[in-house]
PDB file of N, CA and C in Angstrom:
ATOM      1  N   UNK J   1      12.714  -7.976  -2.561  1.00  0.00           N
ATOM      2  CA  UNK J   1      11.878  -6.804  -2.428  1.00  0.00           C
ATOM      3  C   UNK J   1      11.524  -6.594  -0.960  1.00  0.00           C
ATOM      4  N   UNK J   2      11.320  -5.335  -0.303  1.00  0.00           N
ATOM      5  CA  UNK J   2      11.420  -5.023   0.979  1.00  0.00           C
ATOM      6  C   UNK J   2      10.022  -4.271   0.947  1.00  0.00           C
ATOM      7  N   UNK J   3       8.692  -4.454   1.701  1.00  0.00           N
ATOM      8  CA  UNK J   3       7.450  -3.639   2.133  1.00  0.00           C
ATOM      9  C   UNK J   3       7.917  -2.036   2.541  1.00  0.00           C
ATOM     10  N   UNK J   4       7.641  -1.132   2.135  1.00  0.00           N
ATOM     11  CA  UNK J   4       7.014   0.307   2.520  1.00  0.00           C
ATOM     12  C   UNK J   4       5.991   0.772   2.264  1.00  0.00           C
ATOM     13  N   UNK J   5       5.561   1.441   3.337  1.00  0.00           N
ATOM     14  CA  UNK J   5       4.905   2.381   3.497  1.00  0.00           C
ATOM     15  C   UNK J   5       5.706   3.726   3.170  1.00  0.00           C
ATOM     16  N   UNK J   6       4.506   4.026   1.568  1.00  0.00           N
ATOM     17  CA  UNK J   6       5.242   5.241   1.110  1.00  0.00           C
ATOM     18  C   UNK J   6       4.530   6.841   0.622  1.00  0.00           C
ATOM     19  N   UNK J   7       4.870   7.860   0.117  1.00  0.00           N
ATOM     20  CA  UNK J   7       4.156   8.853  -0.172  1.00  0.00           C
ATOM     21  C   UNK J   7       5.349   9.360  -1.282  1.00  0.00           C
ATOM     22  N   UNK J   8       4.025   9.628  -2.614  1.00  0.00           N
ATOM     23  CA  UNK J   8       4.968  10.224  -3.473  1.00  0.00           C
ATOM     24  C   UNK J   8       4.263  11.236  -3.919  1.00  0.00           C
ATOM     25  N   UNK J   9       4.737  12.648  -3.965  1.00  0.00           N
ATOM     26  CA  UNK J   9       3.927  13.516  -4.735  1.00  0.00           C
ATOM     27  C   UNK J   9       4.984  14.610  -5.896  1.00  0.00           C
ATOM     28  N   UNK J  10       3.656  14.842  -6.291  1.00  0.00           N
ATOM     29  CA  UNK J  10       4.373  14.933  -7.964  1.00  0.00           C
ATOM     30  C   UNK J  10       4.351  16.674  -7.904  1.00  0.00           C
ATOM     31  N   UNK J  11       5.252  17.545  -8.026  1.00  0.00           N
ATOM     32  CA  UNK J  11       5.513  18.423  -7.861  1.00  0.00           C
ATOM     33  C   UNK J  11       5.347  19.698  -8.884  1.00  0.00           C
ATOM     34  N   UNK J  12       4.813  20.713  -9.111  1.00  0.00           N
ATOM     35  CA  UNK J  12       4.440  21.368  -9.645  1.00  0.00           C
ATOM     36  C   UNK J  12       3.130  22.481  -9.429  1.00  0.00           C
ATOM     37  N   UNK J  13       2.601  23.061 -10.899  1.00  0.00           N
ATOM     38  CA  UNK J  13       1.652  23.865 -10.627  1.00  0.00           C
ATOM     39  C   UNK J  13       0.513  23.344  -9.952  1.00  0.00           C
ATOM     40  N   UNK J  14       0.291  22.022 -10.293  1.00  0.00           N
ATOM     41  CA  UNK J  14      -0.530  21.300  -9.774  1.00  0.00           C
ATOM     42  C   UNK J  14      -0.505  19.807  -8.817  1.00  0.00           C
ATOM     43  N   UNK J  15      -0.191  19.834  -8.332  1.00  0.00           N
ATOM     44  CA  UNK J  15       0.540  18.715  -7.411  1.00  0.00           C
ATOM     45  C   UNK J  15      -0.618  17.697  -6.896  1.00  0.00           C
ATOM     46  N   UNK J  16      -0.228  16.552  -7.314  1.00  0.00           N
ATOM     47  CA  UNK J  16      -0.775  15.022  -6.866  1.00  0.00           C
ATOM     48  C   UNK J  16      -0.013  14.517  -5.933  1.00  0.00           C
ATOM     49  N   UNK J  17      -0.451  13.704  -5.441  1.00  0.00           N
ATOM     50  CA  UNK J  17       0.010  12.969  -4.273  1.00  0.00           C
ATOM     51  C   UNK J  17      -0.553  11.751  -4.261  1.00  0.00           C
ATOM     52  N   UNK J  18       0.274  10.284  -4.013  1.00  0.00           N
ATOM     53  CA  UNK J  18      -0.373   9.216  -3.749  1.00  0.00           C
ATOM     54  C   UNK J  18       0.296   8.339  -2.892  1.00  0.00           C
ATOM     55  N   UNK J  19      -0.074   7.720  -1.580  1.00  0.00           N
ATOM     56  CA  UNK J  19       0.109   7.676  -0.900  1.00  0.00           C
ATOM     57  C   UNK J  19      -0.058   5.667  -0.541  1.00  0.00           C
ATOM     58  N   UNK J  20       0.222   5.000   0.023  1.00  0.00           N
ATOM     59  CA  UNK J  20      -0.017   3.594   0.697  1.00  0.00           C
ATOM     60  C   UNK J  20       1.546   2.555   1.046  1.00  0.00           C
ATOM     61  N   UNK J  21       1.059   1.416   0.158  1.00  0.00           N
ATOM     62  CA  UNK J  21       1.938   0.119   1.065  1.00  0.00           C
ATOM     63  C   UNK J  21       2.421  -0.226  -0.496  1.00  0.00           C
ATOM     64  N   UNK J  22       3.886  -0.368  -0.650  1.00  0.00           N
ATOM     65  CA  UNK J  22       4.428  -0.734  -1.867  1.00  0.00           C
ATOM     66  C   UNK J  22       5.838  -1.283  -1.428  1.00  0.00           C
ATOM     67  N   UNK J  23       6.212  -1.477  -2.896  1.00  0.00           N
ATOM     68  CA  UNK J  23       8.072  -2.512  -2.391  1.00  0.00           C
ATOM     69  C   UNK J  23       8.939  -1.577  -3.051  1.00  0.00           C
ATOM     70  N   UNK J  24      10.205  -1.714  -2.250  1.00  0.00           N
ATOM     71  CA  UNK J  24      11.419  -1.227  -3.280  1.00  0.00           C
ATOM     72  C   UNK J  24      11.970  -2.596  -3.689  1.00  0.00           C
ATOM     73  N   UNK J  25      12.988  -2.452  -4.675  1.00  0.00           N
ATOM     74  CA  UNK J  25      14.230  -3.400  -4.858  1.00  0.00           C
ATOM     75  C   UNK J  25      15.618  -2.455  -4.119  1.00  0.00           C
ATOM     76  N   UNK J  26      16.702  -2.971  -4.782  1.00  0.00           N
ATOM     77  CA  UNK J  26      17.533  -2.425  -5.311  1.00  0.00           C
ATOM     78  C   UNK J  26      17.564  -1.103  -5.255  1.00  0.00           C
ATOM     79  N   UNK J  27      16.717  -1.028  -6.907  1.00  0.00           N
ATOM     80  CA  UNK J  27      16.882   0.413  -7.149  1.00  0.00           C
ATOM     81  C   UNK J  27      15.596   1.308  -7.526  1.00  0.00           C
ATOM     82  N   UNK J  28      14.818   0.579  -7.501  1.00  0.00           N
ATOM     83  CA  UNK J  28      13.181   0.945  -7.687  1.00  0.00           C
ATOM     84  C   UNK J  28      12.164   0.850  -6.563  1.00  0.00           C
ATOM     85  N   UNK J  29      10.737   1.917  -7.180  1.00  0.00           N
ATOM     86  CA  UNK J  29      10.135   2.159  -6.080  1.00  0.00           C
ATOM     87  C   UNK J  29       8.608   1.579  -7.085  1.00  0.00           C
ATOM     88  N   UNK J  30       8.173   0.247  -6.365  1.00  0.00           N
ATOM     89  CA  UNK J  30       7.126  -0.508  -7.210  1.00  0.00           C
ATOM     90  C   UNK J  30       5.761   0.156  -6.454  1.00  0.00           C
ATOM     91  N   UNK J  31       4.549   0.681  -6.485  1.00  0.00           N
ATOM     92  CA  UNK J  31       3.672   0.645  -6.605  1.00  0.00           C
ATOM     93  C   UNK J  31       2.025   1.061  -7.004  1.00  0.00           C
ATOM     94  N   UNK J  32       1.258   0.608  -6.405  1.00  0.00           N
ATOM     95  CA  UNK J  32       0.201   0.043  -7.267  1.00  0.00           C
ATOM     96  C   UNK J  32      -0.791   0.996  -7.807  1.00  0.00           C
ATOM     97  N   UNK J  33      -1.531   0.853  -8.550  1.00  0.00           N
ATOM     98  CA  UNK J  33      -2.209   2.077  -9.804  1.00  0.00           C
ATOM     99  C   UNK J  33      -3.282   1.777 -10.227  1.00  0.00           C
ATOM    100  N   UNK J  34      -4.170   2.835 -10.570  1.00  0.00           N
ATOM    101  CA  UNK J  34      -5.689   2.321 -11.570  1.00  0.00           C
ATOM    102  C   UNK J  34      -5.122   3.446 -12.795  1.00  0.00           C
ATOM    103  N   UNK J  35      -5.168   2.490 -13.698  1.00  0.00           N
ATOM    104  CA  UNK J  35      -5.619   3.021 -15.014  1.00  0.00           C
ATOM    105  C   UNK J  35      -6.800   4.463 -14.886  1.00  0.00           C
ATOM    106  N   UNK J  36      -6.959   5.060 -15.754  1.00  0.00           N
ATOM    107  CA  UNK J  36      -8.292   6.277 -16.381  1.00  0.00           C
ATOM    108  C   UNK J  36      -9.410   5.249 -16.580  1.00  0.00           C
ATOM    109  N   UNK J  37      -9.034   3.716 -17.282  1.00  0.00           N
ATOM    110  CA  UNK J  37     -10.037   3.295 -17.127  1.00  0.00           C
ATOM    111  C   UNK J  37     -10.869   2.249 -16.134  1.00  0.00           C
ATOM    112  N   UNK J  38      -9.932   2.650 -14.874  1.00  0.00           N
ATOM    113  CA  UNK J  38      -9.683   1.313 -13.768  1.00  0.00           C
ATOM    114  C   UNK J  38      -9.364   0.196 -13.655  1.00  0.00           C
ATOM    115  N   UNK J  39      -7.777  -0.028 -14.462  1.00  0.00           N
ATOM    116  CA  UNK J  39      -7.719  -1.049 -14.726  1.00  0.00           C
ATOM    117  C   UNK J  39      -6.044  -1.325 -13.569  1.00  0.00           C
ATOM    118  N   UNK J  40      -6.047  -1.897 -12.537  1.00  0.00           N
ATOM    119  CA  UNK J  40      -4.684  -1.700 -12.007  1.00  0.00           C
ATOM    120  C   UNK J  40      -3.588  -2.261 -12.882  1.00  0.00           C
ATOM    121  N   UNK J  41      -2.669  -2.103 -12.450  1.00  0.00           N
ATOM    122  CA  UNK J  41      -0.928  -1.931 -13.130  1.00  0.00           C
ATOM    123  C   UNK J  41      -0.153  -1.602 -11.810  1.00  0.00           C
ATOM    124  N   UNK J  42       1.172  -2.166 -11.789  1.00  0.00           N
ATOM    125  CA  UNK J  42       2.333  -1.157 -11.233  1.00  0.00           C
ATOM    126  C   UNK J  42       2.731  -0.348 -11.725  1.00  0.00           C
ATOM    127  N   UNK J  43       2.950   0.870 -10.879  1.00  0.00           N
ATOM    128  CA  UNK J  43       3.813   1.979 -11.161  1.00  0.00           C
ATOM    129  C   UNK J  43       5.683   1.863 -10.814  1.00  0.00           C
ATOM    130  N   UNK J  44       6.212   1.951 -11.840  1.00  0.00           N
ATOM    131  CA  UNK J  44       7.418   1.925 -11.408  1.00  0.00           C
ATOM    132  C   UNK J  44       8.305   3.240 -11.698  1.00  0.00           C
ATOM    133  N   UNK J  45       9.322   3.359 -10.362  1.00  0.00           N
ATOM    134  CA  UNK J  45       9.990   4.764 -10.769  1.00  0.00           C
ATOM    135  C   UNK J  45      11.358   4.021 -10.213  1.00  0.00           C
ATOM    136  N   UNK J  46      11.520   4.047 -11.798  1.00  0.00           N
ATOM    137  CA  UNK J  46      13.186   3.986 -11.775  1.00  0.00           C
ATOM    138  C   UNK J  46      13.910   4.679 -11.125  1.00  0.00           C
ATOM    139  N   UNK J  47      15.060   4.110 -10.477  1.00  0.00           N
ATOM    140  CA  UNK J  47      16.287   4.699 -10.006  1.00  0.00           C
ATOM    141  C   UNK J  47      15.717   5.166  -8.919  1.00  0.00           C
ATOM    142  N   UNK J  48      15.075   5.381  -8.397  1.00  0.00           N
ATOM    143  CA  UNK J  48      14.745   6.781  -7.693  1.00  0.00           C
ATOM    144  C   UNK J  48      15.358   6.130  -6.019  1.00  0.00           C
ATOM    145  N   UNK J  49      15.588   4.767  -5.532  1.00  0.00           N
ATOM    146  CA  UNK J  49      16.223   4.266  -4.033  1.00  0.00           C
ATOM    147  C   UNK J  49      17.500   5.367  -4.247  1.00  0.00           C
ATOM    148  N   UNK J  50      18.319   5.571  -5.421  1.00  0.00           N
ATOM    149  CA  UNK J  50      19.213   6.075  -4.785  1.00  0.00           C
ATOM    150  C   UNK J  50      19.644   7.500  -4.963  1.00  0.00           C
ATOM    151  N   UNK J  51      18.679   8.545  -4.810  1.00  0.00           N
ATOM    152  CA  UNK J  51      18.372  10.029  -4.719  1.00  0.00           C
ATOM    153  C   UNK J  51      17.992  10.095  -2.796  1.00  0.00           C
ATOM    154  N   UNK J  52      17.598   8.758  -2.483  1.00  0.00           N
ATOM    155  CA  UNK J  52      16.717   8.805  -1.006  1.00  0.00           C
ATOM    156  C   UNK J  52      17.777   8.481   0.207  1.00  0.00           C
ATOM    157  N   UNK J  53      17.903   9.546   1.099  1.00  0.00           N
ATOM    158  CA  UNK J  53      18.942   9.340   2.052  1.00  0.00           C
ATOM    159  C   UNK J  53      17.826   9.359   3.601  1.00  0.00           C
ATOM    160  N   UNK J  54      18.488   9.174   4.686  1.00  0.00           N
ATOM    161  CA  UNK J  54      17.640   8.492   5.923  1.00  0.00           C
ATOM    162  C   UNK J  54      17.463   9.450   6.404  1.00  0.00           C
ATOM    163  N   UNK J  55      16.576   9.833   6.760  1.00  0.00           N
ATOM    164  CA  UNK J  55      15.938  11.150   7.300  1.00  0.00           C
ATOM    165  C   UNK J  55      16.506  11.102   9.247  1.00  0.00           C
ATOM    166  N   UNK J  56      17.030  12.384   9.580  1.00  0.00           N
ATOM    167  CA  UNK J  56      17.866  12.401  10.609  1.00  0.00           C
ATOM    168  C   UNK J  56      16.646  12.182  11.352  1.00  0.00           C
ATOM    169  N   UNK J  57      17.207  11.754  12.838  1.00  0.00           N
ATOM    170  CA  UNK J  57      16.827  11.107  13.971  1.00  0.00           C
ATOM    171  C   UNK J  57      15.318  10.649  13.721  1.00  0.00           C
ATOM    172  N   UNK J  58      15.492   9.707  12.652  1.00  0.00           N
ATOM    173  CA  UNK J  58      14.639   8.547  12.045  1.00  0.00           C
ATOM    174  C   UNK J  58      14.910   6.970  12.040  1.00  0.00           C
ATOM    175  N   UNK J  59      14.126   6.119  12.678  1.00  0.00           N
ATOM    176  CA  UNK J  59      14.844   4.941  12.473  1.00  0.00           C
ATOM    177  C   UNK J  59      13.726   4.416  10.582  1.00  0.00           C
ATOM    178  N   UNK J  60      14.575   3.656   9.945  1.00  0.00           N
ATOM    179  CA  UNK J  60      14.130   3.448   8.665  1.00  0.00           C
ATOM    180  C   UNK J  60      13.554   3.892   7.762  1.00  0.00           C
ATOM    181  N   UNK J  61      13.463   5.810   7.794  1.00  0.00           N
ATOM    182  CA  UNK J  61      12.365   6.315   7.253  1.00  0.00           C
ATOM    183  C   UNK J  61      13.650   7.054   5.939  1.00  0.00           C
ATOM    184  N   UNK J  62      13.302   7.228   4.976  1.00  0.00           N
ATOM    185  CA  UNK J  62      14.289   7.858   3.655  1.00  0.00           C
ATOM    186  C   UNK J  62      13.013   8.823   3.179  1.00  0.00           C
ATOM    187  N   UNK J  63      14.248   9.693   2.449  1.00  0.00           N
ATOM    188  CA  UNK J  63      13.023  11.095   1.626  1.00  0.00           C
ATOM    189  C   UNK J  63      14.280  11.144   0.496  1.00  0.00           C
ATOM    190  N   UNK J  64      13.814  11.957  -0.096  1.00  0.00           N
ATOM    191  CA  UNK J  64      14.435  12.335  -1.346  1.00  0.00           C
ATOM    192  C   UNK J  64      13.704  12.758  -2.550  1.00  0.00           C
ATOM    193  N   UNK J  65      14.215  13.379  -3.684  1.00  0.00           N
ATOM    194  CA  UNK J  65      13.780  14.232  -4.979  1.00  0.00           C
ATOM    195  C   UNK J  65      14.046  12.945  -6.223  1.00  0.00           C
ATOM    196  N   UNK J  66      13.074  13.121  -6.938  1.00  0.00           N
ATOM    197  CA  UNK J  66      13.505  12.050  -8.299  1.00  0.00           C
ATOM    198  C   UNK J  66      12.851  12.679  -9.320  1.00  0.00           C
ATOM    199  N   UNK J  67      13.350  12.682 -10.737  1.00  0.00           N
ATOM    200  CA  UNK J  67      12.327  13.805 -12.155  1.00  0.00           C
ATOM    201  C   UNK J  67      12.886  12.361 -13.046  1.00  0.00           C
ATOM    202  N   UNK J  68      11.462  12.847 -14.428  1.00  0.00           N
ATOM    203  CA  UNK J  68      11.698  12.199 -15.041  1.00  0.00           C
ATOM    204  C   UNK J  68      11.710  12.760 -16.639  1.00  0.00           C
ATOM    205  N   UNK J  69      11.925  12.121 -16.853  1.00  0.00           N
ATOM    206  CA  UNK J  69      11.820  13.441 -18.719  1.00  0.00           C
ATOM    207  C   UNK J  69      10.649  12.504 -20.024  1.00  0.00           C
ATOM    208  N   UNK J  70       9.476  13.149 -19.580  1.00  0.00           N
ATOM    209  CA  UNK J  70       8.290  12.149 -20.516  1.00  0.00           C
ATOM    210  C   UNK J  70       8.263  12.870 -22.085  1.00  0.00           C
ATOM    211  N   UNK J  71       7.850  12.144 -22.953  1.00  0.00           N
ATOM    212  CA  UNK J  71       7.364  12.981 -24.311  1.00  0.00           C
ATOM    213  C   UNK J  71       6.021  13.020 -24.237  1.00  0.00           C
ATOM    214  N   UNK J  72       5.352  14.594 -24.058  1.00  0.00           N
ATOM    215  CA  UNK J  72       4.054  14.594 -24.269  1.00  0.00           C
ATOM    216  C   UNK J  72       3.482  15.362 -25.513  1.00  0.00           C
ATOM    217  N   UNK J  73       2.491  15.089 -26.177  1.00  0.00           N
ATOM    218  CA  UNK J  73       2.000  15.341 -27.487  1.00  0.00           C
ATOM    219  C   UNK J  73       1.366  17.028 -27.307  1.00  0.00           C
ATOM    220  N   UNK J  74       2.033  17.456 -28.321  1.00  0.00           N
ATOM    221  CA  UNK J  74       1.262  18.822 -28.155  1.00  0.00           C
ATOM    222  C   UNK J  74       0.295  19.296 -29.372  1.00  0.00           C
ATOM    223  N   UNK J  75      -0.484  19.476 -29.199  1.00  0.00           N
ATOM    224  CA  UNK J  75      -1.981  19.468 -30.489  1.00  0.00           C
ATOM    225  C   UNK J  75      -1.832  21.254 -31.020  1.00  0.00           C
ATOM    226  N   UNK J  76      -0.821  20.624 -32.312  1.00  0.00           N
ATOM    227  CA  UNK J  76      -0.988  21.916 -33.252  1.00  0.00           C
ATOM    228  C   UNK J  76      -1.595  22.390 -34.445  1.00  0.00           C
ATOM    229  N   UNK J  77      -2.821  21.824 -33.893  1.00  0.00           N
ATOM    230  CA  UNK J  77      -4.592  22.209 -35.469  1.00  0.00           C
ATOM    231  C   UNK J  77      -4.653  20.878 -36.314  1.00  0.00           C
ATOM    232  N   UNK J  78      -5.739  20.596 -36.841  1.00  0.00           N
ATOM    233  CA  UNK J  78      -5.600  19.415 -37.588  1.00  0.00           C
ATOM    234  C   UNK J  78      -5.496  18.189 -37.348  1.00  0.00           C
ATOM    235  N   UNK J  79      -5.287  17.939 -36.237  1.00  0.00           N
ATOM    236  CA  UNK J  79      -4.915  16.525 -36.068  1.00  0.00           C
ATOM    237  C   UNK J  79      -3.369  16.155 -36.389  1.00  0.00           C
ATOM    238  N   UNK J  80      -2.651  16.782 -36.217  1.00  0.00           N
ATOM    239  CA  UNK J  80      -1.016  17.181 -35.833  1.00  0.00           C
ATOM    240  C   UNK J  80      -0.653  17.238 -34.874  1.00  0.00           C
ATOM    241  N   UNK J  81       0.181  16.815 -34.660  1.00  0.00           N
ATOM    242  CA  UNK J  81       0.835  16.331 -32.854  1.00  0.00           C
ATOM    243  C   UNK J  81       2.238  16.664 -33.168  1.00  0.00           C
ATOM    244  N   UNK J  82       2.901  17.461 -32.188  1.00  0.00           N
ATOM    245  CA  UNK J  82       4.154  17.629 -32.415  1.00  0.00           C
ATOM    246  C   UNK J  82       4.575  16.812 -30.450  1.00  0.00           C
ATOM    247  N   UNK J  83       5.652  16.356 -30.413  1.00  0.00           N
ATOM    248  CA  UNK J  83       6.031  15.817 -29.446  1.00  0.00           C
ATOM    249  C   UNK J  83       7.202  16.660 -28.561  1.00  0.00           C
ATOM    250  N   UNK J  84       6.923  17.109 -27.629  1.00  0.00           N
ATOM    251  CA  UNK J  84       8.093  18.159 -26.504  1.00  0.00           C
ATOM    252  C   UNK J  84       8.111  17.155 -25.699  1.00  0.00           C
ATOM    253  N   UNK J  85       9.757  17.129 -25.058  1.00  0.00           N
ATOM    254  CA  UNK J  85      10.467  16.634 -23.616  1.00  0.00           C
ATOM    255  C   UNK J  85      10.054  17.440 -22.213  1.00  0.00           C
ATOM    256  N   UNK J  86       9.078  16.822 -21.781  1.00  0.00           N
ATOM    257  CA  UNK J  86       8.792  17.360 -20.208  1.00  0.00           C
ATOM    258  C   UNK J  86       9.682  17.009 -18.714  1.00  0.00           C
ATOM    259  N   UNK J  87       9.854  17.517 -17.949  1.00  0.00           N
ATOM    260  CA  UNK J  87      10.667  17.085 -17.161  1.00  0.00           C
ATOM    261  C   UNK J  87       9.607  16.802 -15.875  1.00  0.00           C
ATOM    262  N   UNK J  88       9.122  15.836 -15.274  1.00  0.00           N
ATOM    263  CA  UNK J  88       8.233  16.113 -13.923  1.00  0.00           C
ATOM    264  C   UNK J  88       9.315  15.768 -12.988  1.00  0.00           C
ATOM    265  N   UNK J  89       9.061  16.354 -11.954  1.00  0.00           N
ATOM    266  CA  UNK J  89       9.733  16.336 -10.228  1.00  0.00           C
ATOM    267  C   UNK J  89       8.523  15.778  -9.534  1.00  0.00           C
ATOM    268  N   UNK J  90       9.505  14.739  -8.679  1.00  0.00           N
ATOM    269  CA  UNK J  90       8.921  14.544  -7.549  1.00  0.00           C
ATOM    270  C   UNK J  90       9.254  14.071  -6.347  1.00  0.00           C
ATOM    271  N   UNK J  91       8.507  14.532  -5.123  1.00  0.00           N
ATOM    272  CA  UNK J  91       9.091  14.418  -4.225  1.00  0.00           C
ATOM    273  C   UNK J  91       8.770  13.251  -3.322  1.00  0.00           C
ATOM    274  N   UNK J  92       9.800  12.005  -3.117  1.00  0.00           N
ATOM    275  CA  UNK J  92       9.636  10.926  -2.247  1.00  0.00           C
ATOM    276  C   UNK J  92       9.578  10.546  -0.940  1.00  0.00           C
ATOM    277  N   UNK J  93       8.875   9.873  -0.556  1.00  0.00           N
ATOM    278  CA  UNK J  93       9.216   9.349   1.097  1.00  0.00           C
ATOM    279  C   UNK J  93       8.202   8.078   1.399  1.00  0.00           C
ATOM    280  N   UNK J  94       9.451   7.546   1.946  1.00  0.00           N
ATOM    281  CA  UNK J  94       9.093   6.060   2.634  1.00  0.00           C
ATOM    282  C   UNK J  94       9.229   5.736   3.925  1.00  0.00           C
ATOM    283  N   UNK J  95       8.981   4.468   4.546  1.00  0.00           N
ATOM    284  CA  UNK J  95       9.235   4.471   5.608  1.00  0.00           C
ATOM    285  C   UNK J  95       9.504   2.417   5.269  1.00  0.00           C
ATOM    286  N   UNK J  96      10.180   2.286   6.149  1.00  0.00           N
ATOM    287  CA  UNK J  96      10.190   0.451   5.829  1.00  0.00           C
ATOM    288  C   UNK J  96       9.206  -0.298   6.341  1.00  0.00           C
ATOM    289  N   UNK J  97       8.251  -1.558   6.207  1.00  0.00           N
ATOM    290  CA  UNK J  97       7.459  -1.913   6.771  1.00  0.00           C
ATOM    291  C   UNK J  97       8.237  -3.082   7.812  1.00  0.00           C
ATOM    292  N   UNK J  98       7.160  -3.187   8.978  1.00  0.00           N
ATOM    293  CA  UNK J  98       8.013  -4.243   9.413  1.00  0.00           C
ATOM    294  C   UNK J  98       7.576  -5.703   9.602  1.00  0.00           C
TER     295      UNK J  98
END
C-alpha cells in the first residue's frame, strides 16, 4: 500500500467532497470514514487506480472519473420498498505521499 494525499468528490445535483491522507493498492482507493452514527470504517472504491492517469506537467499527482451502480430503496406507501439501480459518479484525485 502506497500513502496519498487525496480528494474525492461525488458528482451530481448535489455534490460532496471529502478530502485527506489515505492508501491505494493495486487497484483500490482505501480511505477513512465516520459512520451517521460516528462510528469509523474504511471506505473502499474499487477499481477506481485504473480510470486515474498522471496529470500533465505533474510529478506523482493522478485524476480521473470512477461510478458505481448502488441499489437504493424507494418508499412506495405502506411500508413497501421497491429497490432501483443508481449509478453515482465521481470525480478523483490524488497526489502520492512522500
Amino acid at each position: 500500500m502506497t500513502k496519498v494525499i487525496y480528494s474525492v468528490t461525488k458528482l451530481g445535483k448535489f455534490e460532496n467532497k471529502i478530502s485527506g491522507v489515505g492508501y491505494i493498492t493495486d487497484t483500490d482507493l482505501l480511505v477513512p470514514a465516520l459512520s451517521k452514527l460516528g462510528k469509523p470504517y474504511i471506505r473502499v472504491f474499487e477499481d477506481c487506480i485504473k480510470n486515474c492517469h498522471e496529470v500533465a506537467g505533474k510529478e506523482n499527482e493522478f485524476r480521473g472519473t470512477h461510478y458505481e451502480i448502488r441499489e437504493v430503496p424507494l418508499d412506495t406507501g405502506k411500508n413497501n420498498y421497491d429497490f432501483r439501480e443508481v449509478e453515482i459518479n465521481y470525480y478523483i484525485w490524488y497526489r502520492l505521499a512522500d
